[in-house]
XYZ file of C-alpha atoms in Angstrom:
575
model
C 151.669 92.958 141.755
C 148.450 94.959 140.978
C 145.676 93.821 143.496
C 142.178 93.637 141.876
C 139.004 96.275 142.018
C 137.452 94.169 144.186
C 140.717 93.300 146.645
C 141.612 97.555 146.778
C 137.771 97.924 147.332
C 138.358 95.620 150.143
C 141.089 97.969 151.416
C 138.634 100.482 152.102
C 136.653 98.157 154.737
C 139.518 97.308 157.074
C 140.874 98.921 160.105
C 144.179 100.558 159.122
C 147.007 102.432 161.193
C 147.059 105.926 161.211
C 148.468 106.817 157.491
C 149.624 110.499 156.096
C 146.258 112.100 154.857
C 146.630 113.988 151.302
C 143.948 115.884 150.308
C 142.696 114.749 146.589
C 140.157 116.350 143.751
C 139.115 114.090 141.155
C 137.938 116.042 138.296
C 136.461 114.020 135.444
C 134.499 114.504 132.015
C 132.777 110.511 132.678
C 132.058 108.668 135.505
C 134.757 108.414 138.050
C 133.071 106.808 140.919
C 134.993 103.271 140.691
C 138.535 105.364 139.912
C 137.672 106.778 143.218
C 137.308 104.158 144.841
C 140.436 102.351 143.252
C 142.799 105.613 144.229
C 142.140 105.246 147.659
C 142.395 101.550 147.791
C 145.868 101.536 146.104
C 147.196 104.816 148.423
C 146.366 102.571 151.590
C 148.868 99.924 150.085
C 151.430 103.075 149.454
C 151.059 104.336 152.744
C 148.627 107.200 152.350
C 145.242 108.164 152.956
C 143.505 109.884 150.327
C 141.045 112.320 151.235
C 139.014 112.448 147.766
C 136.565 115.500 146.677
C 135.028 113.955 143.570
C 133.150 116.342 141.192
C 130.090 115.656 139.379
C 131.425 114.482 135.673
C 131.352 117.145 132.991
C 132.122 119.804 135.571
C 135.947 120.429 135.498
C 135.463 123.910 133.485
C 133.111 125.125 136.302
C 134.755 123.642 139.424
C 138.198 125.335 138.071
C 137.040 128.438 136.247
C 134.666 129.653 139.531
C 136.409 130.872 142.478
C 133.561 130.079 144.950
C 133.405 126.531 143.590
C 133.652 123.365 145.904
C 136.819 122.513 144.472
C 138.273 125.739 145.824
C 136.584 125.197 149.319
C 137.996 121.779 149.107
C 141.845 123.128 149.264
C 143.473 120.080 147.445
C 146.643 119.119 147.768
C 146.677 117.265 144.329
C 144.471 117.944 141.698
C 143.797 114.917 139.286
C 142.027 116.006 135.870
C 140.474 113.350 133.755
C 139.433 113.773 130.270
C 138.520 110.813 128.329
C 139.717 110.313 124.467
C 135.681 109.568 123.584
C 134.824 113.132 124.871
C 137.728 114.438 122.912
C 136.778 113.076 119.532
C 133.152 114.635 120.466
C 134.655 118.008 121.006
C 136.765 117.402 117.549
C 133.537 116.377 115.299
C 132.430 119.536 116.484
C 135.076 121.656 116.024
C 135.054 120.920 112.102
C 135.914 124.291 110.547
C 138.875 124.617 113.255
C 140.019 120.998 113.054
C 143.814 121.507 111.843
C 144.019 123.789 115.089
C 142.203 121.429 117.442
C 145.330 120.144 119.537
C 146.606 123.891 120.239
C 143.078 124.994 121.315
C 142.732 122.203 123.396
C 146.192 122.787 125.014
C 145.365 126.715 125.512
C 142.378 125.447 127.324
C 144.200 122.840 129.697
C 146.748 125.671 130.098
C 144.002 128.001 131.136
C 143.016 125.676 133.832
C 146.248 125.022 134.946
C 146.615 128.899 135.177
C 143.618 129.356 137.460
C 144.307 126.439 139.792
C 147.828 127.546 140.215
C 146.727 131.418 141.127
C 144.374 130.281 143.706
C 145.932 127.106 145.423
C 149.171 125.574 145.855
C 147.447 122.111 144.173
C 150.192 120.422 142.018
C 148.054 119.303 138.992
C 147.802 115.815 137.580
C 146.518 115.398 134.140
C 145.574 112.171 132.138
C 147.142 112.141 128.819
C 144.900 110.751 126.018
C 144.740 106.904 124.832
C 144.612 106.213 121.163
C 141.628 105.769 118.899
C 142.040 105.491 115.571
C 138.598 106.347 114.124
C 139.682 104.813 110.551
C 138.376 107.734 108.784
C 141.659 108.089 106.697
C 143.258 104.751 107.771
C 147.083 104.891 107.771
C 146.881 108.012 105.713
C 145.835 109.828 108.595
C 149.223 110.651 109.805
C 149.632 112.785 106.574
C 146.199 114.708 107.202
C 146.643 117.489 109.394
C 142.981 117.981 110.423
C 142.511 114.079 111.139
C 141.264 113.047 114.351
C 144.525 110.659 114.801
C 146.813 113.530 113.683
C 145.514 115.955 116.306
C 145.507 113.341 119.123
C 149.183 112.734 118.246
C 149.850 116.361 118.430
C 147.857 116.953 121.583
C 149.787 114.075 123.495
C 153.144 115.720 122.598
C 152.190 119.459 123.147
C 150.990 118.311 126.889
C 154.577 117.008 127.563
C 156.483 119.927 125.193
C 154.226 122.946 126.105
C 153.117 121.892 129.799
C 154.989 119.763 131.604
C 158.229 120.587 130.410
C 157.812 124.236 131.218
C 155.380 124.027 134.914
C 157.118 122.606 137.888
C 153.619 121.726 139.492
C 151.884 120.099 136.306
C 152.776 116.378 135.533
C 151.083 113.640 133.258
C 149.456 110.474 134.233
C 150.307 108.393 131.215
C 147.196 106.701 130.208
C 148.559 105.954 126.624
C 151.611 104.210 127.887
C 148.875 101.672 129.722
C 147.083 101.275 126.504
C 149.901 100.474 124.684
C 151.096 97.677 127.593
C 147.802 96.364 128.203
C 145.654 97.104 125.005
C 142.915 99.261 124.321
C 140.237 96.372 124.459
C 141.837 95.328 128.269
C 141.318 99.295 128.914
C 137.400 100.045 127.501
C 134.665 98.251 127.015
C 131.956 99.677 124.688
C 128.933 98.577 126.286
C 130.184 100.014 129.898
C 130.472 103.259 128.585
C 127.413 103.193 126.735
C 125.473 102.264 129.593
C 127.170 104.157 132.114
C 129.528 106.643 131.013
C 132.704 104.966 132.653
C 135.500 104.641 130.100
C 137.397 102.735 132.334
C 137.064 99.029 132.576
C 137.030 97.420 135.950
C 140.397 95.394 135.106
C 142.099 98.444 134.094
C 140.833 100.617 137.161
C 143.913 99.177 139.429
C 146.669 100.092 136.904
C 145.796 103.395 136.259
C 144.963 104.326 139.656
C 148.408 102.697 140.555
C 150.207 105.235 137.909
C 148.278 108.127 139.420
C 149.328 106.935 142.747
C 152.583 106.802 141.902
C 152.844 110.229 141.007
C 151.804 111.783 143.917
C 153.854 109.003 146.128
C 157.195 110.120 143.957
C 156.113 113.813 144.943
C 155.397 113.129 148.402
C 159.383 111.373 148.750
C 158.424 107.938 148.638
C 160.084 106.166 145.648
C 162.548 103.419 144.655
C 165.996 104.594 144.640
C 168.022 101.357 144.557
C 168.363 97.954 142.433
C 169.718 94.954 143.660
C 170.584 92.396 141.247
C 171.292 88.793 141.537
C 173.677 87.170 138.749
C 173.454 84.167 137.979
C 170.356 83.606 135.260
C 169.434 86.903 136.262
C 171.963 89.736 134.746
C 172.998 86.661 132.630
C 171.974 83.188 131.655
C 173.869 80.170 133.076
C 175.981 79.653 136.418
C 179.667 81.606 136.100
C 181.004 79.299 138.793
C 180.060 76.041 136.848
C 179.539 77.241 133.135
C 182.538 79.429 133.060
C 183.105 83.172 131.521
C 183.089 81.623 127.821
C 179.574 79.825 128.353
C 177.392 82.256 130.326
C 174.680 83.133 127.827
C 174.759 86.953 126.750
C 175.146 88.900 123.673
C 173.179 89.150 120.385
C 172.379 85.343 120.201
C 169.239 83.280 121.279
C 168.298 83.848 125.154
C 171.581 86.178 125.392
C 169.743 88.704 123.691
C 166.894 88.691 126.564
C 169.868 89.341 128.980
C 171.583 91.834 127.046
C 168.559 94.132 126.468
C 167.854 93.442 130.209
C 171.235 95.123 131.256
C 170.658 97.839 129.070
C 167.481 98.666 130.722
C 169.313 98.559 133.803
C 172.025 100.917 132.458
C 169.664 103.340 131.543
C 168.263 103.477 135.324
C 171.639 104.030 136.545
C 172.030 106.605 134.337
C 169.005 108.157 135.638
C 170.334 107.901 138.734
C 168.887 104.547 140.125
C 171.691 103.330 142.894
C 173.077 99.596 141.380
C 173.916 96.783 143.811
C 174.832 93.597 143.539
C 173.709 90.424 145.943
C 175.264 87.203 144.650
C 175.951 83.625 146.192
C 179.170 83.313 144.263
C 182.856 83.389 145.038
C 183.295 87.433 144.681
C 186.439 86.856 142.613
C 183.903 84.544 139.800
C 181.302 86.917 140.012
C 183.191 89.995 139.153
C 184.822 88.096 136.415
C 182.150 88.850 133.624
C 181.969 92.558 134.390
C 185.466 92.683 133.866
C 186.280 90.361 131.078
C 183.330 89.553 129.299
C 182.925 91.525 125.789
C 179.518 91.326 125.499
C 178.641 92.754 129.109
C 176.803 96.017 128.926
C 177.045 96.488 133.021
C 180.541 97.509 134.382
C 181.850 97.418 137.985
C 182.323 100.947 137.655
C 178.136 100.952 137.144
C 178.111 98.905 140.551
C 177.989 100.815 143.957
C 177.620 97.885 146.405
C 179.312 94.564 145.156
C 178.286 91.768 147.482
C 178.940 88.291 146.270
C 179.387 85.299 149.106
C 177.534 82.413 150.223
C 175.434 83.888 152.839
C 172.160 84.537 153.158
C 170.620 87.029 150.750
C 168.380 88.541 153.157
C 171.321 89.530 155.888
C 173.603 91.185 152.872
C 170.687 93.236 151.681
C 171.081 94.175 155.283
C 174.693 95.078 154.492
C 173.778 96.713 151.494
C 171.268 99.239 153.024
C 173.948 99.870 155.799
C 176.408 100.802 153.388
C 173.530 103.260 151.282
C 171.918 104.450 154.727
C 168.498 104.039 152.495
C 165.013 102.695 153.446
C 164.474 99.281 152.699
C 161.206 100.404 151.088
C 163.098 101.887 148.239
C 164.858 99.148 147.385
C 163.868 96.588 144.599
C 165.807 93.315 144.667
C 165.667 90.942 141.552
C 166.319 87.227 141.708
C 165.082 84.176 138.952
C 165.042 81.718 142.150
C 161.894 81.580 144.271
C 163.408 80.668 147.263
C 165.660 83.421 147.268
C 163.153 85.823 146.623
C 160.610 84.378 149.345
C 163.767 84.531 151.891
C 164.219 88.152 151.403
C 159.888 88.906 151.530
C 159.543 86.642 154.916
C 163.044 88.663 156.443
C 162.437 92.354 155.027
C 159.294 92.542 153.755
C 159.391 96.311 153.377
C 161.708 95.094 150.036
C 160.028 95.104 146.941
C 160.782 91.764 145.336
C 158.795 91.332 141.932
C 158.260 87.699 140.906
C 160.090 87.469 138.264
C 158.714 85.187 134.688
C 160.241 82.015 134.483
C 161.427 82.784 131.050
C 164.017 85.495 130.741
C 162.695 86.797 127.322
C 159.661 88.049 129.730
C 161.423 89.911 132.222
C 161.745 93.165 130.764
C 157.841 93.247 129.533
C 156.971 92.127 132.922
C 158.955 94.687 134.745
C 157.525 97.703 131.963
C 154.197 96.869 133.434
C 155.242 97.382 137.112
C 156.488 100.979 136.812
C 158.691 100.292 139.600
C 161.027 103.536 139.303
C 158.769 106.603 139.061
C 160.361 109.870 139.882
C 159.292 113.480 140.756
C 162.193 114.827 139.400
C 165.656 114.468 137.396
C 168.946 116.221 137.120
C 172.017 115.926 135.433
C 173.710 115.009 138.815
C 171.621 112.109 139.517
C 174.301 110.101 136.905
C 176.966 111.094 139.416
C 175.185 109.318 142.409
C 176.738 105.909 142.090
C 180.438 107.153 142.313
C 179.417 108.693 145.194
C 178.116 105.951 147.043
C 181.338 103.894 145.630
C 183.259 106.550 147.775
C 181.220 106.247 150.812
C 181.802 102.206 150.632
C 185.699 103.357 150.675
C 184.890 105.989 153.557
C 183.480 103.149 155.733
C 186.254 101.009 154.881
C 188.981 103.577 155.875
C 187.211 104.333 159.122
C 187.379 101.007 160.473
C 191.515 101.805 160.262
C 191.123 104.372 162.779
C 190.704 103.914 166.419
C 189.711 107.593 166.956
C 186.620 108.640 165.374
C 188.138 112.767 165.503
C 191.246 111.943 163.921
C 189.324 110.249 160.880
C 187.403 113.426 160.531
C 190.578 115.520 160.934
C 192.278 113.442 158.290
C 189.192 113.822 155.568
C 189.806 117.478 155.045
C 186.278 118.475 154.302
C 185.191 121.544 153.127
C 181.533 122.959 152.464
C 180.433 125.630 149.914
C 177.708 127.456 151.979
C 174.959 129.846 149.864
C 171.711 130.958 149.315
C 169.599 129.191 147.029
C 170.091 130.363 143.164
C 169.178 129.640 139.386
C 172.054 127.104 139.691
C 171.201 125.439 142.987
C 167.458 125.141 142.323
C 166.804 122.037 140.742
C 169.115 120.230 143.287
C 167.617 121.965 146.191
C 163.823 120.685 144.963
C 164.834 116.908 144.515
C 166.744 117.043 147.952
C 163.605 118.091 149.367
C 161.585 115.111 147.575
C 164.159 112.256 147.996
C 164.942 113.359 151.696
C 162.946 111.586 154.332
C 165.108 110.275 157.452
C 166.922 113.288 158.127
C 164.235 115.930 157.521
C 162.729 117.599 160.550
C 159.330 118.868 159.144
C 159.199 117.271 155.393
C 158.420 119.894 153.678
C 158.669 119.132 149.657
C 159.576 121.693 146.874
C 159.381 122.183 143.401
C 161.389 124.115 141.297
C 158.430 126.849 141.694
C 158.548 126.742 145.066
C 162.169 126.926 145.426
C 161.844 130.099 143.003
C 159.352 131.640 145.073
C 161.675 131.320 148.297
C 164.576 132.751 146.281
C 162.344 136.052 145.890
C 160.921 135.932 149.183
C 161.796 138.891 151.807
C 160.180 136.765 154.386
C 162.856 133.762 154.132
C 166.604 133.238 154.416
C 167.393 130.012 152.556
C 171.161 128.179 152.934
C 172.660 125.085 151.023
C 175.268 123.333 151.688
C 177.765 121.045 149.696
C 180.459 118.682 151.218
C 183.633 117.436 149.625
C 186.625 115.747 151.213
C 189.778 113.964 150.121
C 187.309 110.930 148.814
C 185.291 113.010 146.182
C 182.507 115.849 146.147
C 179.237 114.756 147.774
C 177.416 117.413 146.024
C 174.537 119.450 147.618
C 174.030 117.624 150.595
C 171.914 119.736 153.247
C 169.320 122.647 153.116
C 167.641 124.965 155.617
C 165.020 127.253 154.906
C 164.166 130.028 157.650
C 161.038 132.311 158.121
C 160.884 135.458 159.963
C 158.127 134.951 162.739
C 158.910 138.759 164.485
C 161.685 140.724 164.671
C 163.442 138.721 167.324
C 162.846 134.970 165.954
C 163.772 132.649 163.105
C 161.673 129.522 162.768
C 163.368 126.698 161.165
C 160.920 125.545 158.277
C 163.147 123.132 156.663
C 166.092 121.144 157.857
C 167.175 118.287 155.626
C 170.293 116.850 155.109
C 171.536 113.753 153.066
C 172.273 110.632 155.405
C 174.962 109.718 153.254
C 176.874 112.312 155.423
C 175.850 111.449 158.587
C 178.123 111.335 161.539
C 180.915 113.965 160.213
C 179.987 117.053 162.018
C 177.557 118.505 159.394
C 174.787 118.735 161.924
C 176.949 121.062 164.075
C 178.663 122.637 161.071
C 175.307 123.897 159.878
C 173.556 125.008 163.201
C 176.748 127.221 163.596
C 175.845 128.656 160.081
C 172.300 129.151 161.075
C 173.411 131.172 164.483
C 175.559 133.087 162.583
C 173.345 134.333 160.089
C 170.740 134.927 162.933
C 173.345 137.236 164.603
C 174.200 138.930 161.212
C 170.603 139.763 160.724
C 169.926 140.973 164.599
C 167.607 137.885 165.529
C 167.718 136.689 169.402
C 166.104 133.533 169.074
C 166.191 130.647 166.713
C 163.074 127.924 166.791
C 163.017 124.594 165.553
C 160.087 122.063 165.117
C 160.076 118.069 164.848
C 157.193 116.955 163.037
C 157.155 113.026 163.374
C 156.327 110.806 160.113
C 157.005 106.765 159.894
C 160.539 107.832 158.350
C 162.288 110.257 160.246
C 162.785 108.817 163.804
C 166.022 109.113 163.741
C 166.020 113.044 164.212
C 163.299 112.797 167.010
C 165.918 113.895 169.473
C 168.026 116.582 166.887
C 167.246 119.402 168.397
C 167.653 118.391 172.065
C 171.084 116.805 171.109
C 172.003 120.589 169.643
C 171.122 122.220 173.147
C 168.042 123.856 172.029
C 165.147 123.998 175.306
C 161.670 122.635 175.075
C 158.837 125.194 175.131
C 155.429 123.496 174.290
C 155.846 121.708 170.634
C 159.017 123.909 169.423
C 162.362 124.320 170.390
C 163.973 127.150 171.080
C 167.787 128.281 171.167
C 169.007 131.791 172.586
C 171.503 132.845 170.195
C 173.504 135.273 172.457
C 174.206 132.321 174.576
C 175.156 129.845 171.977
C 179.067 128.770 171.632
C 179.989 127.371 168.682
C 180.645 123.795 168.310
C 183.935 122.140 166.964
C 183.839 120.543 163.795
C 186.457 119.475 161.176
C 184.245 121.107 158.226
C 185.819 124.449 156.767
C 183.626 126.923 154.377
C 184.914 126.742 150.963
C 186.793 130.046 149.965
């Protein structure tokens, strides 16, 4: 799945369509020229164009601590800081009298860098953790010697997560340690290249490292995988349920069945994290469901599956059905199937869907998938675990809608209510997450970290609104976010209007506008101004403001508050 360094280099020479530009600063203590190339080539594959400021190596402190540096002049969206384990070891040797405090002192230094960046820019910081070097001064006993380099290195990597990443919304880690654990130290590092070129990463490892770094940026830009679609026979379990029967499929703790069981545990963990699970199988539906319902060793259950499609139709067409129910982009989907023919059918018909080339041996499925890092995310909340249930309920709504001849009657029957509030500490994580996940119904595609949301909560120049939606089928949770800016005494500008696509066609747009106008009137504003900034994914809201009755003026849309007539909706404010 990874391109070679040479292939990534060629990406930079071909004509490409206009992509979203992102400014990335690359600061390293060793040579980073080839990493720069790999990052820009990887970004093109992910649908971005990285404009990179690369400082000369060894200038991390100067660039960040000097307010007049080229780094601050560049004004990066993202700052990648790459400090190598080899330079770290040199620093450790020179700190002979303070080695027991080495990790904590280093953390204080990194935190100082971060605070300087945050005080002067809005850049998010991606800091590389440290691959292991066991200098064998103490051997295995190093783990019992607090002053040893091995002990301090392990402590430093822990503190990076516990003291910096966990406590700072704009600090993220590029996990080079996990790459070394997967691919091996000899694969990542060549002593002769390092000695002769000051480059610590091998050419072979550069695409993988660049991919991991770009994954962090992609997820923060709202581009990540949301749904895992599973074939069943010889993918989720061993054997063919229709031929072998329930008792003979391979799953459990014996033989190859163990590989499928561990595979299912991993999938279950993804589901608990919020990844939507779907089934797409060529099978009779009753046979396909039987293991989920009756097999004692099945880890996955029917309640874990948001959409279950089992028939004898073309799998590409069935994935289209799944996409129609979930209402997410094809590029947010991953399809796993053991059959090369089925994989190629989906690739040819749905090129945006990610279709990994699973190994022939099921025992190798997991290690292969671990190495791809398919499910990078920029956020996590406890509400994520409810996502499967919400999509199952949405599928039931879709079935019930077909029974009504009149859509208005169906909407009235749903008994919809919405809790409308300004942002607060309780909604902050979900607001941030929704801004990062929403791509289609997103008028200006502004992303907010929790730290950004906190600033909006305390801002006197903004009005914020969050909307939930509940009906007789269940609770959709927080599904709409509005941020309005005070332009002048008469005008409010809608900086952010985004909504979950799960609640389309229920009148939520009209209910939201009614609420916006009410807020504008109560605060003495005459005009509400909206703007649509097109992206590759938000075409569906191109005519949003026109449909709602705004008037076009240059590149913006204006609504006169006093002339507005509230729209009829079948949603009631929650009391």
